[in-house]
Amino acid sequence: MDKAAVLTHILKSKGVSSLLGGELSSSVISSNKYIPPLTAEAQVTDDDLPSLNQAILSALSAENKTVTLVGPEGLGKSTALQKLIMDWAKAEHLQNFSCVFHFRFRELNSLDGALSLETLIHHHHVPSLSKPLPLQKPEEVLFVFDDLDEYKHNLDPSVHTLCSDPSQAASVSCLVASLLHGSLLKGAAFVVAVRQTGCLKFLGGTQVEVLGFLKAQREAYFNRFFTDPAAANKALMHMERTLSFDDICTSPRFCWTVCSIYKSLIDSGEKLPETLSQLFVEILALPLRTYSRNEACNRELVLALGRMASHCSLDQHLSCTKAQMASFGFQQFLTSADAFLRVDGELESDTCVFSFHSQLMQEFVLAVSFLLDRVTQEGVEEMLEKHKGSAKFLDLFLSGLSEPVQHRPLETLLGKFNSDQIKDFKCWFKSSSEATLQGYWKDKHHRCFHLLHQAQNESLVKEIITSSARIGISYGDLSLQDCVALNYVVTCLGEMESLNLYLTRNLTGEQAEVLAPAMSLSHKIILSDSCLSAEAASHLASALSRGLTRELDLHNSHLGDKKFKILCPGLKDCKLHNLNLLVCRLTEASCEDLVSVLTSDNSQLCLLQLSFNQIGNQGFMKLCKALHSPHCKLQELLIQGCDLTTASMEVFSAALRSGQSQLRKVNLTRNEIGDRGVEALCKSLQHPLCKLQNLKLFASELTGACCSHLKEALMSEHCSLSVLDLSVNDLGQEGALLLCQALRRPGCPIEKLGLSRCELTLPVFKELGSLLKSGTCQLKSLLAGLNHVGDKGVKHLWDAVAHPACLLEELDVEMTGLTDACVEDLCAAIRASNTLQKLELSNNSLTNASVPALVQVMQNSLNMLEMNLKYNDFSEDVFNMLCECDKIRY
């Protein structure tokens, strides 16, 4: 086979480059602008995706000789096939094949009658062959088939009588089926390009998913298109931030269209389009201006294109015949059809077919014609519902085109748009957006934001996103275009109560840069369960330093020390009051940075959540330095499960009584503080300069030995502690009784005491009951659950609750071994109490017999707000009765 003839034919391919159809493959390849599209492959990362060329060559080198390229339009499948053939013709690849035959299925569709494979190749392959066919060695033959999705015949082998002789005459559909199913020219290799269609099930071999251009390929393409690197960068960034809906920017054809439009606008000093609609206005206006028809003629042309677009969308037809085009009113415009459509075949031939170059253009023309049509009675909602599922961007185009500033360039060519249709669209948009923004569907919220971004109308944003809109739902896992749309909406509003980015699993620097203005306008930013890149942390820092944010939630965000250091400059100079760093993989290394944040001149940080980070004693002691600074405003520190021990408590205690510390609330839960640690803390609790009011030592490895120190502290006139949680520590009877002595002191400030699972005994419950009735005790909340004292022990508390001197508002006796025998005393206590509001009774042994009395007493009580009866011994028989009282949880 003459490779030189093949090469010459490809380089001289007919056709013209068009904004809609893209640049000719031969031109792209010969001008060294070809960038291989990427393809998906199992077990590789995005940074290691193979090029389409590599995937094809790799598959052809295997034993399986059929390779199917699958992907949407415009991703570069056809160009890749031509590049493959050119590389073979230039002896660069595939030299194990002596001949390569290239066919397009849309051309095979026009071949009627019976002919042999030899005749098909001799007379219908281009370039034609002058030598005998080299078909004796099928393993040296490669067939390249393009546009399989446009093939009008069936590939199912069961509907054909497959042939095996290359000289045997048969229908073209039979020849194709016989080739692809291996009965004809067995051993030959095939590369087939197709969109996702049902015919794929009839193709064996290797399927290769074509991804097109990802970011690196787009950068390379733009840099080759524009001679000026600055112009290339400007064009690429603008495209990705205004036009990158889903996967359209992965299309090499779309990139070529954008580059062509942008280059023209940049060269003439004009503004680049802000929306997808504005881009397509430019694309449609160009051929309309070129052909210089009058307004009425242009209008009829676009309306005819709109009828064709509707037909293709509803019937899922990729192409239309000449007869169909005439029915759309396009007959008088056929001679200029190639300016707007792809034309396959000779215009004079009845077999000539017409199709849109892209789905995007088809939908844009449909939107334009709908807003242009002055005759239609079809409403917007009806039209959108009719095209639902087949038109992906129709509502976006309608949103853009409904704004005068965007459709005005077309009105100068087509005449006035139908104001009634525009009004109808805006009414639909407002009502549907109101319903959407009352719901919790993230994707629908995004769509609303995209529509608003397409409209580019600030007053419309404020009209639609009212105070009743629910825009605090999570917008995690955003695409770049989602970020653009969300940022547009927030900046139009001027401020945001809460920017919820929960579960954003990969916030890139580019996305964060786009969202930075929205971040700076948000009073609260939620990035919990998210993962930020280092670049994203830098943009977040910048947004914080110039913004309104008072609360930042980063818990479980995999931040780490390095990214936290990047974030710190923003934390030093911002309005932040609350910072949540729960489970952020921070270590001692971050503590110096935290100190610099807390002691900065502008620090306003009041609450710091550091729990479950590996801070350790050394890190915590560094952190204590901040508490000595007059610039530190910290009032609440949560540092649960941070590997602290007794060793750091002396330093912490010294900081608490330094006179500079503003700490009111400290949570040291799940650290090995130990009795010696409590002893150190008690020195501060007795000091007049210590401001601590709330101390939680839940599960802190304490025993009764610490209670003498706690008693001494609580007896001190300088102690201001009102909340003390000692739950899940082995205090025992002796230790708890010491605490009770302190609580009897008139003026003891403790109002909430946690003693759950502290190995308490009957004598302790008796003393607690006596204490609550004493008239000197200030306790309003007592957590005494998980101490198995049974009905007898808890009866002391019921008696206390019924006493007029008792101030309890909350009582927790979960899992204390209660039975139905206690219910009479329990109900009497509720009836007698004027203060009790909440009662925790879960995980006990109450049965159905107790339910009527409990429901009645809760219904009759004016002050009781909640009774929790979960995990008792109730059967379903009483659930309806429990439902009668909405204050009971079960």
mmCIF file of C-alpha atoms in Angstrom, residues 8-212:
data_model
loop_
_atom_site.group_PDB
_atom_site.id
_atom_site.type_symbol
_atom_site.label_atom_id
_atom_site.label_comp_id
_atom_site.label_asym_id
_atom_site.label_seq_id
_atom_site.Cartn_x
_atom_site.Cartn_y
_atom_site.Cartn_z
ATOM 1 C CA THR A 8 -0.855 13.198 0.868
ATOM 2 C CA HIS A 9 -4.581 12.430 1.019
ATOM 3 C CA ILE A 10 -4.837 13.155 4.728
ATOM 4 C CA LEU A 11 -2.879 16.403 4.483
ATOM 5 C CA LYS A 12 -5.128 17.567 1.632
ATOM 6 C CA SER A 13 -8.414 16.636 3.298
ATOM 7 C CA LYS A 14 -11.393 18.614 2.058
ATOM 8 C CA GLY A 15 -13.391 20.918 4.265
ATOM 9 C CA VAL A 16 -13.054 24.257 5.975
ATOM 10 C CA SER A 17 -12.340 25.138 9.561
ATOM 11 C CA SER A 18 -15.378 26.665 11.257
ATOM 12 C CA LEU A 19 -16.114 28.049 14.693
ATOM 13 C CA LEU A 20 -18.725 25.361 15.115
ATOM 14 C CA GLY A 21 -16.932 22.409 13.567
ATOM 15 C CA GLY A 22 -13.429 23.073 14.788
ATOM 16 C CA GLU A 23 -10.149 23.092 12.930
ATOM 17 C CA LEU A 24 -9.513 20.383 10.339
ATOM 18 C CA SER A 25 -7.666 17.391 11.730
ATOM 19 C CA SER A 26 -5.053 17.597 8.974
ATOM 20 C CA SER A 27 -4.371 21.245 9.817
ATOM 21 C CA VAL A 28 -4.044 20.516 13.547
ATOM 22 C CA ILE A 29 -1.602 17.674 12.929
ATOM 23 C CA SER A 30 0.496 19.312 10.206
ATOM 24 C CA SER A 31 0.830 22.644 12.087
ATOM 25 C CA ASN A 32 2.207 20.863 15.186
ATOM 26 C CA LYS A 33 -0.785 21.914 17.301
ATOM 27 C CA TYR A 34 -1.852 18.359 18.032
ATOM 28 C CA ILE A 35 -2.145 17.543 21.739
ATOM 29 C CA PRO A 36 -3.047 13.889 22.367
ATOM 30 C CA PRO A 37 -6.322 13.571 24.328
ATOM 31 C CA LEU A 38 -6.228 11.542 27.518
ATOM 32 C CA THR A 39 -7.981 8.283 28.142
ATOM 33 C CA ALA A 40 -9.115 6.514 31.277
ATOM 34 C CA GLU A 41 -7.387 3.374 32.390
ATOM 35 C CA ALA A 42 -7.808 1.268 35.497
ATOM 36 C CA GLN A 43 -5.470 1.722 38.468
ATOM 37 C CA VAL A 44 -3.860 4.988 37.415
ATOM 38 C CA THR A 45 -4.148 8.415 38.976
ATOM 39 C CA ASP A 46 -5.229 11.599 37.230
ATOM 40 C CA ASP A 47 -1.582 12.612 37.066
ATOM 41 C CA ASP A 48 -0.678 9.392 35.292
ATOM 42 C CA LEU A 49 -3.436 9.011 32.705
ATOM 43 C CA PRO A 50 -2.212 7.611 29.376
ATOM 44 C CA SER A 51 -2.671 9.519 26.122
ATOM 45 C CA LEU A 52 -5.145 8.157 23.599
ATOM 46 C CA ASN A 53 -2.275 7.373 21.223
ATOM 47 C CA GLN A 54 -0.532 5.305 23.899
ATOM 48 C CA ALA A 55 -3.728 3.453 24.755
ATOM 49 C CA ILE A 56 -4.411 2.534 21.117
ATOM 50 C CA LEU A 57 -0.863 1.355 20.444
ATOM 51 C CA SER A 58 -0.813 -0.622 23.683
ATOM 52 C CA ALA A 59 -4.115 -2.335 22.878
ATOM 53 C CA LEU A 60 -3.091 -3.157 19.295
ATOM 54 C CA SER A 61 0.097 -4.775 20.510
ATOM 55 C CA ALA A 62 -1.957 -7.267 22.534
ATOM 56 C CA GLU A 63 -3.521 -10.415 21.156
ATOM 57 C CA ASN A 64 -6.983 -8.873 21.044
ATOM 58 C CA LYS A 65 -7.098 -6.910 17.786
ATOM 59 C CA THR A 66 -10.249 -4.779 18.194
ATOM 60 C CA VAL A 67 -9.925 -1.405 19.925
ATOM 61 C CA THR A 68 -13.043 0.735 20.493
ATOM 62 C CA LEU A 69 -12.639 4.412 21.361
ATOM 63 C CA VAL A 70 -15.677 5.572 23.353
ATOM 64 C CA GLY A 71 -16.491 9.158 24.268
ATOM 65 C CA PRO A 72 -18.764 12.158 23.611
ATOM 66 C CA GLU A 73 -18.468 14.427 20.584
ATOM 67 C CA GLY A 74 -15.528 16.737 20.140
ATOM 68 C CA LEU A 75 -13.078 14.872 22.398
ATOM 69 C CA GLY A 76 -10.595 14.273 19.567
ATOM 70 C CA LYS A 77 -11.405 10.691 18.528
ATOM 71 C CA SER A 78 -11.439 11.438 14.780
ATOM 72 C CA THR A 79 -8.260 13.510 14.920
ATOM 73 C CA ALA A 80 -6.537 10.788 16.928
ATOM 74 C CA LEU A 81 -7.471 8.256 14.231
ATOM 75 C CA GLN A 82 -6.026 10.448 11.503
ATOM 76 C CA LYS A 83 -2.870 10.967 13.570
ATOM 77 C CA LEU A 84 -2.614 7.192 13.952
ATOM 78 C CA ILE A 85 -2.793 6.703 10.187
ATOM 79 C CA MET A 86 -0.320 9.527 9.534
ATOM 80 C CA ASP A 87 2.156 8.023 11.997
ATOM 81 C CA TRP A 88 1.838 4.709 10.159
ATOM 82 C CA ALA A 89 2.297 6.415 6.775
ATOM 83 C CA LYS A 90 5.403 8.223 8.091
ATOM 84 C CA ALA A 91 6.766 4.873 9.350
ATOM 85 C CA GLU A 92 6.703 6.057 12.994
ATOM 86 C CA HIS A 93 4.284 3.488 14.421
ATOM 87 C CA LEU A 94 2.312 0.348 13.536
ATOM 88 C CA GLN A 95 4.873 -0.907 11.045
ATOM 89 C CA ASN A 96 3.679 -4.476 11.598
ATOM 90 C CA PHE A 97 0.730 -3.543 9.346
ATOM 91 C CA SER A 98 1.343 -3.492 5.584
ATOM 92 C CA CYS A 99 -1.880 -1.573 4.895
ATOM 93 C CA VAL A 100 -4.331 0.607 6.795
ATOM 94 C CA PHE A 101 -7.867 1.293 5.525
ATOM 95 C CA HIS A 102 -9.815 4.263 6.866
ATOM 96 C CA PHE A 103 -13.627 4.420 6.530
ATOM 97 C CA ARG A 104 -16.274 6.746 7.931
ATOM 98 C CA PHE A 105 -19.590 5.093 8.730
ATOM 99 C CA ARG A 106 -21.594 8.105 7.644
ATOM 100 C CA GLU A 107 -20.122 7.620 4.160
ATOM 101 C CA LEU A 108 -20.766 3.863 4.219
ATOM 102 C CA ASN A 109 -24.448 4.604 4.942
ATOM 103 C CA SER A 110 -24.891 5.947 1.400
ATOM 104 C CA LEU A 111 -23.618 2.774 -0.312
ATOM 105 C CA ASP A 112 -26.476 0.608 -1.594
ATOM 106 C CA GLY A 113 -26.533 -2.756 -3.317
ATOM 107 C CA ALA A 114 -24.209 -5.721 -3.018
ATOM 108 C CA LEU A 115 -20.442 -5.507 -3.369
ATOM 109 C CA SER A 116 -17.448 -7.457 -2.183
ATOM 110 C CA LEU A 117 -14.872 -6.320 0.336
ATOM 111 C CA GLU A 118 -12.339 -6.104 -2.519
ATOM 112 C CA THR A 119 -14.690 -3.825 -4.478
ATOM 113 C CA LEU A 120 -15.449 -1.730 -1.392
ATOM 114 C CA ILE A 121 -11.762 -1.096 -0.804
ATOM 115 C CA HIS A 122 -10.828 -0.622 -4.476
ATOM 116 C CA HIS A 123 -13.595 1.790 -5.396
ATOM 117 C CA HIS A 124 -14.722 3.446 -2.187
ATOM 118 C CA HIS A 125 -11.561 3.757 -0.134
ATOM 119 C CA VAL A 126 -9.658 7.025 -0.400
ATOM 120 C CA PRO A 127 -6.974 7.161 -1.642
ATOM 121 C CA SER A 128 -7.914 4.523 -4.208
ATOM 122 C CA LEU A 129 -5.576 1.585 -4.717
ATOM 123 C CA SER A 130 -3.681 1.002 -7.937
ATOM 124 C CA LYS A 131 -2.111 -2.276 -6.820
ATOM 125 C CA PRO A 132 -3.716 -5.641 -6.003
ATOM 126 C CA LEU A 133 -5.206 -5.884 -2.513
ATOM 127 C CA PRO A 134 -2.735 -7.322 0.034
ATOM 128 C CA LEU A 135 -5.402 -9.342 1.859
ATOM 129 C CA GLN A 136 -3.589 -12.670 1.879
ATOM 130 C CA LYS A 137 -2.115 -11.845 5.286
ATOM 131 C CA PRO A 138 -5.020 -10.483 7.358
ATOM 132 C CA GLU A 139 -2.766 -10.037 10.402
ATOM 133 C CA GLU A 140 -0.997 -7.258 8.463
ATOM 134 C CA VAL A 141 -4.236 -5.341 7.787
ATOM 135 C CA LEU A 142 -5.680 -2.596 10.020
ATOM 136 C CA PHE A 143 -9.155 -1.145 9.515
ATOM 137 C CA VAL A 144 -9.901 2.247 11.055
ATOM 138 C CA PHE A 145 -13.634 2.992 11.350
ATOM 139 C CA ASP A 146 -14.940 6.400 12.449
ATOM 140 C CA ASP A 147 -18.423 7.611 13.476
ATOM 141 C CA LEU A 148 -19.907 4.204 14.313
ATOM 142 C CA ASP A 149 -22.687 5.986 16.232
ATOM 143 C CA GLU A 150 -23.932 7.346 12.877
ATOM 144 C CA TYR A 151 -24.146 3.909 11.274
ATOM 145 C CA LYS A 152 -27.765 3.266 10.309
ATOM 146 C CA HIS A 153 -27.522 -0.529 10.095
ATOM 147 C CA ASN A 154 -27.530 -3.228 12.755
ATOM 148 C CA LEU A 155 -24.264 -4.794 13.952
ATOM 149 C CA ASP A 156 -26.026 -7.727 15.610
ATOM 150 C CA PRO A 157 -24.463 -10.827 13.946
ATOM 151 C CA SER A 158 -27.709 -12.755 14.353
ATOM 152 C CA VAL A 159 -29.500 -10.572 11.769
ATOM 153 C CA HIS A 160 -26.840 -11.140 9.081
ATOM 154 C CA THR A 161 -25.626 -14.091 7.073
ATOM 155 C CA LEU A 162 -21.954 -13.450 7.724
ATOM 156 C CA CYS A 163 -19.530 -13.969 4.859
ATOM 157 C CA SER A 164 -15.896 -15.061 4.840
ATOM 158 C CA ASP A 165 -14.725 -14.546 1.235
ATOM 159 C CA PRO A 166 -13.295 -11.065 0.385
ATOM 160 C CA SER A 167 -14.473 -11.529 -3.215
ATOM 161 C CA GLN A 168 -18.048 -12.500 -2.243
ATOM 162 C CA ALA A 169 -20.669 -9.806 -2.919
ATOM 163 C CA ALA A 170 -22.880 -8.804 -0.021
ATOM 164 C CA SER A 171 -24.560 -5.734 1.437
ATOM 165 C CA VAL A 172 -22.246 -3.195 3.053
ATOM 166 C CA SER A 173 -23.939 -3.831 6.409
ATOM 167 C CA CYS A 174 -23.144 -7.543 6.062
ATOM 168 C CA LEU A 175 -19.517 -6.795 5.117
ATOM 169 C CA VAL A 176 -19.071 -4.540 8.156
ATOM 170 C CA ALA A 177 -20.678 -7.052 10.514
ATOM 171 C CA SER A 178 -18.583 -9.875 9.038
ATOM 172 C CA LEU A 179 -15.379 -7.894 9.480
ATOM 173 C CA LEU A 180 -16.078 -6.818 13.054
ATOM 174 C CA HIS A 181 -17.257 -10.254 14.135
ATOM 175 C CA GLY A 182 -14.209 -11.998 12.679
ATOM 176 C CA SER A 183 -15.668 -14.180 9.930
ATOM 177 C CA LEU A 184 -14.305 -11.992 7.133
ATOM 178 C CA LEU A 185 -10.553 -11.375 6.992
ATOM 179 C CA LYS A 186 -10.033 -13.180 10.267
ATOM 180 C CA GLY A 187 -6.923 -11.922 12.060
ATOM 181 C CA ALA A 188 -7.224 -8.315 10.844
ATOM 182 C CA ALA A 189 -7.093 -5.524 13.425
ATOM 183 C CA PHE A 190 -9.695 -2.799 13.959
ATOM 184 C CA VAL A 191 -9.817 0.599 15.615
ATOM 185 C CA VAL A 192 -13.390 1.910 15.924
ATOM 186 C CA ALA A 193 -14.480 5.331 17.191
ATOM 187 C CA VAL A 194 -18.000 5.723 18.603
ATOM 188 C CA ARG A 195 -20.070 7.746 21.052
ATOM 189 C CA GLN A 196 -21.770 5.835 23.860
ATOM 190 C CA THR A 197 -24.465 3.860 22.009
ATOM 191 C CA GLY A 198 -26.227 0.524 22.156
ATOM 192 C CA CYS A 199 -24.068 -0.909 19.364
ATOM 193 C CA LEU A 200 -21.154 -1.220 21.805
ATOM 194 C CA LYS A 201 -22.526 -4.537 23.060
ATOM 195 C CA PHE A 202 -21.779 -6.076 19.655
ATOM 196 C CA LEU A 203 -18.113 -5.068 19.723
ATOM 197 C CA GLY A 204 -15.524 -7.231 21.405
ATOM 198 C CA GLY A 205 -11.912 -6.435 22.205
ATOM 199 C CA THR A 206 -10.631 -3.499 24.259
ATOM 200 C CA GLN A 207 -12.767 -0.467 25.051
ATOM 201 C CA VAL A 208 -10.872 2.767 25.620
ATOM 202 C CA GLU A 209 -12.715 5.636 27.312
ATOM 203 C CA VAL A 210 -11.645 8.964 25.811
ATOM 204 C CA LEU A 211 -11.434 11.810 28.348
ATOM 205 C CA GLY A 212 -10.233 14.601 26.051
#
